[in-house]
mmCIF file of C-alpha atoms in Angstrom:
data_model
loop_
_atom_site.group_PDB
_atom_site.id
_atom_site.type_symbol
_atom_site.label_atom_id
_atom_site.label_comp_id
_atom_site.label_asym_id
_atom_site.label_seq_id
_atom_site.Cartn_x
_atom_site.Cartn_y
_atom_site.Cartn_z
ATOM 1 C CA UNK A 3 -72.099 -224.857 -98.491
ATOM 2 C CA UNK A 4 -69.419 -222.666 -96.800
ATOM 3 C CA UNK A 5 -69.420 -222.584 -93.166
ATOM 4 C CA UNK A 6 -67.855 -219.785 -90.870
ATOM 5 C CA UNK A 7 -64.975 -219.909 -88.634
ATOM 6 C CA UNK A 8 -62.585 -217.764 -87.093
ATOM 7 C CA UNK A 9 -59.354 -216.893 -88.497
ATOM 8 C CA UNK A 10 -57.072 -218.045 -86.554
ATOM 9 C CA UNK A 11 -58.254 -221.499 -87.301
ATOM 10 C CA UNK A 12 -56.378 -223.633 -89.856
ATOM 11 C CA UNK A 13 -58.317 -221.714 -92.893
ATOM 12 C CA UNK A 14 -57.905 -221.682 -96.548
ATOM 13 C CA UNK A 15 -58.439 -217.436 -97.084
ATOM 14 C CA UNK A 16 -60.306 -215.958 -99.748
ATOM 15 C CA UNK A 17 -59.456 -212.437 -100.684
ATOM 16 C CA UNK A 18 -61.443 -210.751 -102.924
ATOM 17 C CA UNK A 19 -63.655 -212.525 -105.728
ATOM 18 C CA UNK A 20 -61.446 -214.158 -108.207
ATOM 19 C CA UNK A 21 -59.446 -217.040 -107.964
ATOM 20 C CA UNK A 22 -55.814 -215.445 -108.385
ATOM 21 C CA UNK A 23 -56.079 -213.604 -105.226
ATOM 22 C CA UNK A 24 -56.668 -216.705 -103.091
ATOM 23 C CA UNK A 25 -53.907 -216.984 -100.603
ATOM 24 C CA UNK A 26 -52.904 -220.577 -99.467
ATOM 25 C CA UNK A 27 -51.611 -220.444 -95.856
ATOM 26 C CA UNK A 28 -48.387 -222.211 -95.463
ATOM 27 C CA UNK A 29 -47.512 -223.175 -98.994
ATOM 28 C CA UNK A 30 -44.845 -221.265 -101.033
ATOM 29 C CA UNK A 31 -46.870 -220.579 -103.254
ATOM 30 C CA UNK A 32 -48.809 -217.184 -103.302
ATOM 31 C CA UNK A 33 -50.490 -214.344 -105.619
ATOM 32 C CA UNK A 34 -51.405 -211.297 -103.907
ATOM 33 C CA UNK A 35 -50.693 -209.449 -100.418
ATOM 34 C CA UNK A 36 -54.403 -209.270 -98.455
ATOM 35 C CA UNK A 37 -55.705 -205.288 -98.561
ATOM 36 C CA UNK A 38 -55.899 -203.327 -95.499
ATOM 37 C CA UNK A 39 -59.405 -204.976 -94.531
ATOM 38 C CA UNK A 40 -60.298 -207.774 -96.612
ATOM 39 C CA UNK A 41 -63.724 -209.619 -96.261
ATOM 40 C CA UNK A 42 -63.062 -212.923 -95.447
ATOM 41 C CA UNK A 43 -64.862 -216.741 -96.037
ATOM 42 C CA UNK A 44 -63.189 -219.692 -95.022
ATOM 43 C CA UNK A 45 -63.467 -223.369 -95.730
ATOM 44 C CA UNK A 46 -62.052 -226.287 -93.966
ATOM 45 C CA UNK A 47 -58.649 -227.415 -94.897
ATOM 46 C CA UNK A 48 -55.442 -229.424 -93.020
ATOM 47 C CA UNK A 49 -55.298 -228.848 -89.452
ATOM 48 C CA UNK A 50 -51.616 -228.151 -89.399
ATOM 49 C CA UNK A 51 -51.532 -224.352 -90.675
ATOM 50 C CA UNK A 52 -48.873 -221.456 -89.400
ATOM 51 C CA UNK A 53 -50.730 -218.501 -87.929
ATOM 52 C CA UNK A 54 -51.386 -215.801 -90.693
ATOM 53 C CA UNK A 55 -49.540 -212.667 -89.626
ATOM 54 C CA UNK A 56 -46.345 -215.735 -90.159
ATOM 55 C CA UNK A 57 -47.386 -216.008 -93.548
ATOM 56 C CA UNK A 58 -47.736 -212.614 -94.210
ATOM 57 C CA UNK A 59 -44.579 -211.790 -92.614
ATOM 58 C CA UNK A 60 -43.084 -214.462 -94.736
ATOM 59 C CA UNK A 61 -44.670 -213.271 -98.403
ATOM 60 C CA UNK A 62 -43.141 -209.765 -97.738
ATOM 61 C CA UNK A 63 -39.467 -210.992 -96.834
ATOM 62 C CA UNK A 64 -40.127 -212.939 -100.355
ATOM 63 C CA UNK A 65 -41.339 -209.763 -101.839
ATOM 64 C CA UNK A 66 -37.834 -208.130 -100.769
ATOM 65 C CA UNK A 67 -35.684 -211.082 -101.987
ATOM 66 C CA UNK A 68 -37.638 -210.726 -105.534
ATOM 67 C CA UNK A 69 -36.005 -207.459 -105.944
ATOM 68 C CA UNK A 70 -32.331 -208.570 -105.180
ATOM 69 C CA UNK A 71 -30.097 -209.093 -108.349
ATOM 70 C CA UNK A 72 -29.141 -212.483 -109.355
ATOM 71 C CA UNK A 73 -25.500 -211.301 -108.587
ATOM 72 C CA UNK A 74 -26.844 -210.525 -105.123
ATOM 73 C CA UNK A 75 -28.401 -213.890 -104.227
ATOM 74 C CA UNK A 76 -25.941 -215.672 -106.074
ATOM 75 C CA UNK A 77 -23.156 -213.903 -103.705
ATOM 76 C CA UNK A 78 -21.402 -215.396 -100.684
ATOM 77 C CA UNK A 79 -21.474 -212.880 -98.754
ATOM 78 C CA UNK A 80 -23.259 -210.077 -96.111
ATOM 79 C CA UNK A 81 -23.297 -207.662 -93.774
ATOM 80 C CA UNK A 82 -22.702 -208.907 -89.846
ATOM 81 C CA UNK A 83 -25.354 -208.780 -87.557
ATOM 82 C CA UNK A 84 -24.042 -204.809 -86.591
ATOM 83 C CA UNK A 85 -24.492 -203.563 -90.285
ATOM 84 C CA UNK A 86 -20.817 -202.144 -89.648
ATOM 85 C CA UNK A 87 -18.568 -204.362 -91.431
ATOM 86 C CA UNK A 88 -19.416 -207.348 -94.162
ATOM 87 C CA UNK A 89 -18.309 -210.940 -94.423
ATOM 88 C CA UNK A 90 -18.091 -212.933 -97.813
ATOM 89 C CA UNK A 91 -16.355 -216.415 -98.765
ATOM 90 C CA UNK A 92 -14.309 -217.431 -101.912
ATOM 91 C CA UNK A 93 -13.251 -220.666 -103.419
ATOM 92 C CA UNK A 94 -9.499 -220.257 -104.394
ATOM 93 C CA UNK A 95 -10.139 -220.912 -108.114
ATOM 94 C CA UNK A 96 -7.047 -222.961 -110.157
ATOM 95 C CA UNK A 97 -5.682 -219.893 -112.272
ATOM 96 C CA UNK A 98 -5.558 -217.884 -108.944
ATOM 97 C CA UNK A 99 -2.666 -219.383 -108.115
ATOM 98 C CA UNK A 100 0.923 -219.626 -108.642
ATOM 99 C CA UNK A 101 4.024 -222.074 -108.712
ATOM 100 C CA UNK A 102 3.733 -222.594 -105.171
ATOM 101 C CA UNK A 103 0.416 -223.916 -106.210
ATOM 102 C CA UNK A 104 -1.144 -221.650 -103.619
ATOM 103 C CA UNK A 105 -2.919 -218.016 -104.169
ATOM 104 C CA UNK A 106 -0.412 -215.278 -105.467
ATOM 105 C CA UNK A 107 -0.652 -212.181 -103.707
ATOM 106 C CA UNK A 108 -2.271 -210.610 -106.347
ATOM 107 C CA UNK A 109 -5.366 -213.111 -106.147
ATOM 108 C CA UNK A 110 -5.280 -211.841 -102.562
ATOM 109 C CA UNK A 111 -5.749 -208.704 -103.438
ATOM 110 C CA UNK A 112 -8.267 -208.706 -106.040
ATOM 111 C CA UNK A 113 -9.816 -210.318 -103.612
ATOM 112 C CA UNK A 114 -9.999 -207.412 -100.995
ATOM 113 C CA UNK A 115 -10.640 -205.234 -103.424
ATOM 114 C CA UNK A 116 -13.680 -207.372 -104.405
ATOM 115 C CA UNK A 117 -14.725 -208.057 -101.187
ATOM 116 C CA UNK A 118 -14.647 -203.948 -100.536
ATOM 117 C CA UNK A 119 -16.827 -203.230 -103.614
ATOM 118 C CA UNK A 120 -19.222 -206.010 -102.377
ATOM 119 C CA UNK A 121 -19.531 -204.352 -98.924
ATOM 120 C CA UNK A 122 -19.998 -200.863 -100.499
ATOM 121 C CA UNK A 123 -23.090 -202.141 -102.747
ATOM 122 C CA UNK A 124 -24.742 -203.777 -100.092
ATOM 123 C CA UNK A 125 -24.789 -201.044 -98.419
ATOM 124 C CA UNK A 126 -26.048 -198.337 -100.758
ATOM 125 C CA UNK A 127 -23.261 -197.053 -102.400
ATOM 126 C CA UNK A 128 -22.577 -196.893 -105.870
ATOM 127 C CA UNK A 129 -19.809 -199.080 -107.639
ATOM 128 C CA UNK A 130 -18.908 -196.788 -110.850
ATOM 129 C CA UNK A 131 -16.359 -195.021 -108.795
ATOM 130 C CA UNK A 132 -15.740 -197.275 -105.825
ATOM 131 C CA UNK A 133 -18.034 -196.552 -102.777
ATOM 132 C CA UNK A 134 -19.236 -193.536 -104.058
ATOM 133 C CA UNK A 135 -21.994 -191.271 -102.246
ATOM 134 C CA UNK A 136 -24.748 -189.150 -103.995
ATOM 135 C CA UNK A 137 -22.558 -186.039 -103.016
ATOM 136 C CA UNK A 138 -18.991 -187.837 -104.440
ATOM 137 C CA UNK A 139 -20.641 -188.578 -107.667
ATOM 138 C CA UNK A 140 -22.534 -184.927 -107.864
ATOM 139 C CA UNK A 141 -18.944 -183.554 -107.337
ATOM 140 C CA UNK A 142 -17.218 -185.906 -109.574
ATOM 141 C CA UNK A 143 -15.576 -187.596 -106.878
ATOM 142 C CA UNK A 144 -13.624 -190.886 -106.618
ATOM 143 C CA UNK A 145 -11.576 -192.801 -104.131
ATOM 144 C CA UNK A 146 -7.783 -193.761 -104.879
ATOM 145 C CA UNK A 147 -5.636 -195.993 -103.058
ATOM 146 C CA UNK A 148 -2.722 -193.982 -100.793
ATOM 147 C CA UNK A 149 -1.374 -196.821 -98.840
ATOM 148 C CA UNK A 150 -1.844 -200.122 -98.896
ATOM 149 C CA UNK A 151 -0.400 -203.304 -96.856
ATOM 150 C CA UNK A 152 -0.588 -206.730 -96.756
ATOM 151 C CA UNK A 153 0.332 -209.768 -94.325
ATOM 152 C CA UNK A 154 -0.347 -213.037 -95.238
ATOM 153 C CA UNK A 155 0.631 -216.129 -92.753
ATOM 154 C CA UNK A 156 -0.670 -219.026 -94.668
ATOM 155 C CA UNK A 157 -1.671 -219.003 -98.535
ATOM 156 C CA UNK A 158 -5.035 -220.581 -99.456
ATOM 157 C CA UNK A 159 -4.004 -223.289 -102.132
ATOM 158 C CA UNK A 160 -6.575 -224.101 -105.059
ATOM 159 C CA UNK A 161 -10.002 -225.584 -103.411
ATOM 160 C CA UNK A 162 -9.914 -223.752 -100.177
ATOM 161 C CA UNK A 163 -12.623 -221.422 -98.654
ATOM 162 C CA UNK A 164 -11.763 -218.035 -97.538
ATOM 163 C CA UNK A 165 -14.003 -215.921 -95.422
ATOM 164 C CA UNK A 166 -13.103 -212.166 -95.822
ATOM 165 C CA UNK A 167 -14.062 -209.548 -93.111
ATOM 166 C CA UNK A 168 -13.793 -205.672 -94.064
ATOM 167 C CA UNK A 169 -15.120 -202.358 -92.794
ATOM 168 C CA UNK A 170 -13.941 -199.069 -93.053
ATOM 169 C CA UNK A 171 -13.677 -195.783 -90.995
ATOM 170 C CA UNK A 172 -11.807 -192.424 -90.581
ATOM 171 C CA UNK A 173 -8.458 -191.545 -90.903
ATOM 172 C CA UNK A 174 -7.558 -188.328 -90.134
ATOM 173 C CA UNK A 175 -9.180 -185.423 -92.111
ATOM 174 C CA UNK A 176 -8.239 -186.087 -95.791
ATOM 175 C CA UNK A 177 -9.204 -189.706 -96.120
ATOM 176 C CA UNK A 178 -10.667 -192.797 -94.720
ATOM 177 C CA UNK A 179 -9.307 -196.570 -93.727
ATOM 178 C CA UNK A 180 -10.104 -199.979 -95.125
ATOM 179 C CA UNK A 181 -8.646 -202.841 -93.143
ATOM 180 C CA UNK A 182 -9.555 -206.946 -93.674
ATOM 181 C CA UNK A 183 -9.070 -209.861 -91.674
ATOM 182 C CA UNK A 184 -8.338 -213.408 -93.890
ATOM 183 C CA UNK A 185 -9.754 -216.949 -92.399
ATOM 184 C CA UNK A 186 -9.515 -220.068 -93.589
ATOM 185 C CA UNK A 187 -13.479 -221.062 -93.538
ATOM 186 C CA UNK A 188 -12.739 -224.429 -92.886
ATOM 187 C CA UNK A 189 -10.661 -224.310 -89.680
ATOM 188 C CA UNK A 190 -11.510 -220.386 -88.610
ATOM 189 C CA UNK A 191 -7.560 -219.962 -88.550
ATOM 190 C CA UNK A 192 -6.487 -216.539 -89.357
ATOM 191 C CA UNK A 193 -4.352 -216.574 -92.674
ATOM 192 C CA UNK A 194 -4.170 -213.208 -93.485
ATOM 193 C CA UNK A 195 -4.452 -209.811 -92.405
ATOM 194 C CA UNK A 196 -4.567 -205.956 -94.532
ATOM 195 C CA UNK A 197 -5.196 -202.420 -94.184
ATOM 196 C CA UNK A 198 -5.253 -199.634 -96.510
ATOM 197 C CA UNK A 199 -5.659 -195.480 -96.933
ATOM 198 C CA UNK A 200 -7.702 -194.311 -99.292
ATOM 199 C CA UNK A 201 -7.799 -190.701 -100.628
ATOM 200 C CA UNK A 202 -10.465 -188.394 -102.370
ATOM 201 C CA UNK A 203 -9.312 -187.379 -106.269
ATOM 202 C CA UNK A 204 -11.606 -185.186 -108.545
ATOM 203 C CA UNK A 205 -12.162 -187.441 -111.120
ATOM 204 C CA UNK A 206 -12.236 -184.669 -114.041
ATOM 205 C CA UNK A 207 -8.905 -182.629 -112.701
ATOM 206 C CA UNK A 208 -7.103 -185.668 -111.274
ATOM 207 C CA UNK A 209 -5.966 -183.416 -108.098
ATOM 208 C CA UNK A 210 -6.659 -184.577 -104.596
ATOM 209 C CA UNK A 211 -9.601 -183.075 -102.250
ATOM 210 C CA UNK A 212 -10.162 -182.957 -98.920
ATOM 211 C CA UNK A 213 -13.053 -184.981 -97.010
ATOM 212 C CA UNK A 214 -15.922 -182.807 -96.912
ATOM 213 C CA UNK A 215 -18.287 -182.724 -93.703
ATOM 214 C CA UNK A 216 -21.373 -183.781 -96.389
ATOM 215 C CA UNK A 217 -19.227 -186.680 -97.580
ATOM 216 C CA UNK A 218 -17.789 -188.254 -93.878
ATOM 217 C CA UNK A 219 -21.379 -188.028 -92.556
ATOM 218 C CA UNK A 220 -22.828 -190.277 -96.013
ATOM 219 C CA UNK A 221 -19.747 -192.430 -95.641
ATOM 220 C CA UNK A 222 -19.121 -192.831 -92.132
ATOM 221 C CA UNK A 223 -22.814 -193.461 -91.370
ATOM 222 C CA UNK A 224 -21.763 -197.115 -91.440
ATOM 223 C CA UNK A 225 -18.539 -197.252 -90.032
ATOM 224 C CA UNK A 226 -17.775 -198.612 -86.954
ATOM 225 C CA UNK A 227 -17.981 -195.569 -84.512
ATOM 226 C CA UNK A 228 -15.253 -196.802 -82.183
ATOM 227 C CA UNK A 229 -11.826 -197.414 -83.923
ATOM 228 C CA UNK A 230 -11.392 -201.388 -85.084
ATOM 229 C CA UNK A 231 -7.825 -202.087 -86.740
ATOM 230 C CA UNK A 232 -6.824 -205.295 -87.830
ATOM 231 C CA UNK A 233 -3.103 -204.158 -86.700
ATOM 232 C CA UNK A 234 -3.693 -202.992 -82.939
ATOM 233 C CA UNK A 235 -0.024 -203.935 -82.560
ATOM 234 C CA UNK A 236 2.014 -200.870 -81.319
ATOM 235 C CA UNK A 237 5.307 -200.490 -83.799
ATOM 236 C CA UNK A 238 3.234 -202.000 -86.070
ATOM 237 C CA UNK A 239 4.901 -202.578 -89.701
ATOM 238 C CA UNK A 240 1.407 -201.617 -91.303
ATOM 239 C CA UNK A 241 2.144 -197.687 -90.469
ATOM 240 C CA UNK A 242 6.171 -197.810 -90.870
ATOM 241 C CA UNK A 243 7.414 -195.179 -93.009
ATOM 242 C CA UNK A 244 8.837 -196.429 -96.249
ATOM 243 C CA UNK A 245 12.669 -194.331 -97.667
ATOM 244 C CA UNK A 246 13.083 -193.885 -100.735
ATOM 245 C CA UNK A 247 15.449 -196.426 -102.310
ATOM 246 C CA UNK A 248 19.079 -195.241 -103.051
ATOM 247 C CA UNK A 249 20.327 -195.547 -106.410
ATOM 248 C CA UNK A 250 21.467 -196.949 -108.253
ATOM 249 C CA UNK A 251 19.074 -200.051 -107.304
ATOM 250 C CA UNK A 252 20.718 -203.667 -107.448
ATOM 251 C CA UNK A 253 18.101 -204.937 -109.318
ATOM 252 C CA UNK A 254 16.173 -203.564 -111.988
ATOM 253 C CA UNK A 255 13.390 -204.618 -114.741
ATOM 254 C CA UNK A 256 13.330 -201.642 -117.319
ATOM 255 C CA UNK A 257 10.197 -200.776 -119.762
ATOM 256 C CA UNK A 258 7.311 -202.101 -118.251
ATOM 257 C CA UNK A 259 4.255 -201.627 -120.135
ATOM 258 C CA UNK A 260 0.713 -201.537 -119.036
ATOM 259 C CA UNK A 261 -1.707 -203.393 -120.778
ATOM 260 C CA UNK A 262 -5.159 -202.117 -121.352
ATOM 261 C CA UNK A 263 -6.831 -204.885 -119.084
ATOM 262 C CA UNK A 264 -4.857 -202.861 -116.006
ATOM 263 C CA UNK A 265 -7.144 -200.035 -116.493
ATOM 264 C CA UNK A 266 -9.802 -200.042 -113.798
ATOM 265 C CA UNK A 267 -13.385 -198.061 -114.228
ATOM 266 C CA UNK A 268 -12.181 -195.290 -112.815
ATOM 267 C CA UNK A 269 -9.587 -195.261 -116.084
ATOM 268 C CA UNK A 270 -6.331 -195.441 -114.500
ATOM 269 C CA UNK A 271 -3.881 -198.529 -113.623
ATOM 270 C CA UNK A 272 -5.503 -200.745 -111.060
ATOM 271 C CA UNK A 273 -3.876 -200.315 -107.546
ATOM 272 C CA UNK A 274 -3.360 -204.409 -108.115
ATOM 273 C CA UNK A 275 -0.840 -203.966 -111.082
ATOM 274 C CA UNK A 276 1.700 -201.932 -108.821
ATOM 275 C CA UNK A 277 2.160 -204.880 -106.850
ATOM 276 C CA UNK A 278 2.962 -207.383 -110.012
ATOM 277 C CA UNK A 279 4.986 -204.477 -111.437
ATOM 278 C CA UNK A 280 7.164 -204.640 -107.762
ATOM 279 C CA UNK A 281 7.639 -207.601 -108.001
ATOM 280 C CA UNK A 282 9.372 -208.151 -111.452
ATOM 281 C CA UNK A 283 12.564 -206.994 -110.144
ATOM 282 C CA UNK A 284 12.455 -209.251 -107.085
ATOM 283 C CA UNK A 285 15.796 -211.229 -107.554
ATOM 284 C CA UNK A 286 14.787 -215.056 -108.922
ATOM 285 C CA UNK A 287 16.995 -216.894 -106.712
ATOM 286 C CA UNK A 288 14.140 -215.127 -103.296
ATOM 287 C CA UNK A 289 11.130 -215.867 -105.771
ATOM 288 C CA UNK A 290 12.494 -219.716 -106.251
ATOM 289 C CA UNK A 291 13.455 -220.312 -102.089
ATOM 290 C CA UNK A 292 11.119 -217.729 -100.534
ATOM 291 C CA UNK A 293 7.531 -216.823 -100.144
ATOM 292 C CA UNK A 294 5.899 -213.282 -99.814
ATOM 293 C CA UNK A 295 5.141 -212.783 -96.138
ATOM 294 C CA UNK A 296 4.581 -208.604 -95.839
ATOM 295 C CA UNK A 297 4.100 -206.068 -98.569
ATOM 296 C CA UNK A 298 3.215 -202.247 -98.438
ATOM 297 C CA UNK A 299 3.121 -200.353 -100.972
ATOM 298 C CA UNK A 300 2.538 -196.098 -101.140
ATOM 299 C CA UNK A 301 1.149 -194.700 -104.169
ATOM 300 C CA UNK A 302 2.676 -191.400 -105.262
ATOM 301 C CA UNK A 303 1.761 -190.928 -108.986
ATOM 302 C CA UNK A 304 -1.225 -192.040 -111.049
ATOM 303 C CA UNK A 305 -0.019 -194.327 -113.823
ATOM 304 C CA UNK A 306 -1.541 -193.652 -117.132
ATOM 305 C CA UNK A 307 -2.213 -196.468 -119.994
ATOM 306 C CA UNK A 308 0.544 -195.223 -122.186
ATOM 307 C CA UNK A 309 3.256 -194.987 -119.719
ATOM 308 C CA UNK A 310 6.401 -196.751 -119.435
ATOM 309 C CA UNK A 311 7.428 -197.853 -115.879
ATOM 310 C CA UNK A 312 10.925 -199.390 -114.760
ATOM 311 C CA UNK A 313 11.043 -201.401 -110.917
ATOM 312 C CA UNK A 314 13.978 -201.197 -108.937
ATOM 313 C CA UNK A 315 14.710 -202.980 -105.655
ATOM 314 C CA UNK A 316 17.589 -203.209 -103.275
ATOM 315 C CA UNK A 317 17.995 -205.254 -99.984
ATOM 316 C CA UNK A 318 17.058 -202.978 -97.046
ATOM 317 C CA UNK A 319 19.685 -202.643 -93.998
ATOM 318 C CA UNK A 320 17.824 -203.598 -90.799
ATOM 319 C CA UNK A 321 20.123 -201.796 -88.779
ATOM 320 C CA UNK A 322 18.642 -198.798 -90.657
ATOM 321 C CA UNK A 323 16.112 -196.553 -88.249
ATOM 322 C CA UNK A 324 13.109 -197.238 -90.809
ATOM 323 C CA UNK A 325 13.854 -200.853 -90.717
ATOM 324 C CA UNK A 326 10.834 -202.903 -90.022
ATOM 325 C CA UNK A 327 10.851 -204.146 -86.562
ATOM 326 C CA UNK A 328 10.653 -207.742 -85.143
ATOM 327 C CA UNK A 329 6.889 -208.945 -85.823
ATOM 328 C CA UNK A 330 5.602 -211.422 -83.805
ATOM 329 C CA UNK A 331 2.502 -214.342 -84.134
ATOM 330 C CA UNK A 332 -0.078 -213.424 -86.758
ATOM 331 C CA UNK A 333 1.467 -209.802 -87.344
ATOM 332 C CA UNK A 334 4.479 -210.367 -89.844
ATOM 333 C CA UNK A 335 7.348 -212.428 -89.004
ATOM 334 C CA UNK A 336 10.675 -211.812 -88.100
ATOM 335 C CA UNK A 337 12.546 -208.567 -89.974
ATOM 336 C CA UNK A 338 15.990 -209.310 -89.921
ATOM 337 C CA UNK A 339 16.721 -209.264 -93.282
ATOM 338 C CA UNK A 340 21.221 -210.057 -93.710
ATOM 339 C CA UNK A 341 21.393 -211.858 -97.083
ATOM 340 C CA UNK A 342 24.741 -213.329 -96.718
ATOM 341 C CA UNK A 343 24.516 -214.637 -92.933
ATOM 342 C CA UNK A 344 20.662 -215.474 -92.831
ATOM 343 C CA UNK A 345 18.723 -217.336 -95.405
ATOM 344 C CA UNK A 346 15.754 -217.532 -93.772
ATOM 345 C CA UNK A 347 14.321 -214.291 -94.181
ATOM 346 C CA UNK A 348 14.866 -211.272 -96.630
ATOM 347 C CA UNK A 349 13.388 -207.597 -96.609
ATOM 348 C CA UNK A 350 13.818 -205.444 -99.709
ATOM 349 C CA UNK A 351 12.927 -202.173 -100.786
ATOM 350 C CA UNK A 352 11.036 -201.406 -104.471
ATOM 351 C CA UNK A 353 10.566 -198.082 -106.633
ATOM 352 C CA UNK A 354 8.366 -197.645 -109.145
ATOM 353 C CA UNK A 355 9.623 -194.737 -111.439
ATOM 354 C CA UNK A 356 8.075 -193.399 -115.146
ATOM 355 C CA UNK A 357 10.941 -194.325 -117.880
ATOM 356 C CA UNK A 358 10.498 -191.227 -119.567
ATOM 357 C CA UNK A 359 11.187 -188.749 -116.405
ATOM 358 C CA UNK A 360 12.202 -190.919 -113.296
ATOM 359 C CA UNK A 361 9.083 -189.477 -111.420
ATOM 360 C CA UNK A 362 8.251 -191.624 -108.461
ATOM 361 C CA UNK A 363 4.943 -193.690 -108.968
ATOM 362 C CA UNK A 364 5.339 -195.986 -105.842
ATOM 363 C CA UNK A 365 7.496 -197.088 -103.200
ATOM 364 C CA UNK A 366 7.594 -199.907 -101.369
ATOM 365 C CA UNK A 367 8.575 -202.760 -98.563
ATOM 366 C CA UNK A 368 8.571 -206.696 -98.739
ATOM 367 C CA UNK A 369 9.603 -208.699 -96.269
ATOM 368 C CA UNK A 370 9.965 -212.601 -97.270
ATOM 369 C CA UNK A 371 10.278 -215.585 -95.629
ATOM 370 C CA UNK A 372 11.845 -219.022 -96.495
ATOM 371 C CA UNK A 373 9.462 -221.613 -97.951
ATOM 372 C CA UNK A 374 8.686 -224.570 -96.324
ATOM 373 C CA UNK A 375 8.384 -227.302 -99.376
#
């Protein structure tokens, strides 16, 4: 015989008639939420039982995480407390990284680029173009890279644990701002910094647009609404203007190719290839004694499949007015850059040109220091 008690007492609850809608207080297992005003018969059961409106609360955050992608619960990774930027970790897999036997900067960043999709999903945006909003992708709209720069103080080697912070804001009237901030999980030692300017491109006419006022208010609607930069530095290297490189370069690599796995989604060469691409003509006597410290890079040109690219680079002059300052703690390092009477550091300047007629694709600045074996 079933006897009556209240509900807050440690209850087995009965929600309807049949046995699939009985809900088990306390247990992971359930079937069915309770309707608005169920009748309800109890029965004795354990005296240990969490209060109901717990359990409720509990079977609807359950109900939420069913919906989540396996990608999604798989992922390291979420947004901070403030919903305005988003943290994720990654294990420095072994072909990530290079002779050094750490990450190459190109693992570094795919990984901000990863880590800046990732942060655009979570919050509602759509990946097919990049972080694009219901109005970009009604207007055909698509975000390219203008600018982007990179400071890394200590390379992860294969094993370690990265934590990746981004967020994004606005820059001026024609674009917006992605910067990141590198830690090594394990000690919480910043090991990296970046920043970047994006653009907005029609995606069908390949020409640049301006920002519209329906766009900034879908994008910036979770941006941080006070500006955050990873380089607060003034004279900051991050903003230096870049001149173009003299010729003729001392060092060239002629009749570069890409390959179709540089193509991105958005069907031109991934900002990520540029850098590889810079870096050919780097002379092998810094590659075998140095290590990349700084690199920026501005994007000029869009780089189609079938185009032919040659690098050039030449030491840069610091004496020069565009030289790159002297950088100090987790900001750069030192800029002075005189081949001949200083072997411990070495600045450079790159081109990217098209083979067939010398148009600029991308110019450049890397600043190296001596490696520590």
């Amino acid at each position: 015989m079933l006897k009556s008690y209240s509900v807050s007492d440690p209850i087995r609850v009965s929600i309807g008639s049949s046995a699939a809608e009985t809900l088990i207080v306390g247990r992971r297992r359930r079937s069915a939420l309770p309707p608005p005003r169920p009748s309800v018969r109890c029965c004795w059961t354990s005296p240990a039982v969490p209060d109901l409106a717990v359990s409720v609360a509990s079977l609807s955050a359950e109900a939420e995480a069913a919906t989540a992608t396996l990608a999604d619960r798989l992922r390291l990774g979420s947004l901070t407390e403030d919903g305005l930027s988003y943290k994720e970790n990654f294990i420095v897999r072994s072909y990530e990284v290079g002779i050094n036997k750490t990450a190459t900067v190109e693992t570094i960043a795919n990984l901000l680029q990863e880590v800046g999709c990732n942060h655009a999903q979570s919050v509602g945006y759509s990946t097919d173009g990049f972080a694009t909003t219901p109005t970009m992708r009604k207007l055909n709209l698509i975000w390219v890279t203008a600018r982007m720069h990179i400071e890394v103080d200590k390379y992860p080697a294969w094993g370690d644990v990265v934590e990746i912070e981004t967020w994004c804001q606005g820059e001026g009237k024609v674009g917006t701002r992605r910067d990141w901030i590198l830690k090594d999980l394990a000690t919480g030692e910043v090991i990296g910094r970046a920043t970047s300017k994006w653009v907005m491109m029609n995606q069908i006419t390949r020409r640049l647009q301006r920002v519209s006022d329906d766009v900034r208010d879908e994008v910036f609607d979770f941006c941080p609404k006070t500006p955050r930069l990873a380089f607060p530095e003034e004279n900051s290297s991050s903003s230096k203007k870049i001149p173009k490189l003299e010729e003729p370069a001392q060092y060239t690599q002629l009749g570069l190719v890409p390959r179709r796995a540089d193509l991105d989604m958005n069907q031109h060469v991934n900002n990520v290839a540029y850098i590889g691409w810079v870096l050919e003509s780097v002379p092998q006597e810094i590659i075998d004694t140095h290590e990349l410290q700084t690199i920026t890079l501005d994007y000029r040109r869009e780089c189609q499949h079938n185009d032919v690219v040659d690098s050039l680079t030449s030491p840069e002059n610091p004496d020069e007015e565009e030289a790159v300052p002297q950088l100090k703690h987790t900001n750069g390092s030192p800029a002075p850059n005189r081949q001949a009477q200083n072997n411990e550091s070495a600045q450079f300047l790159h081109f990217l040109r098209l083979s067939s007629s010398a148009l600029e694709i991308n110019r450049g600045r890397t600043v190296w220091r001596k490696l520590v074996r």
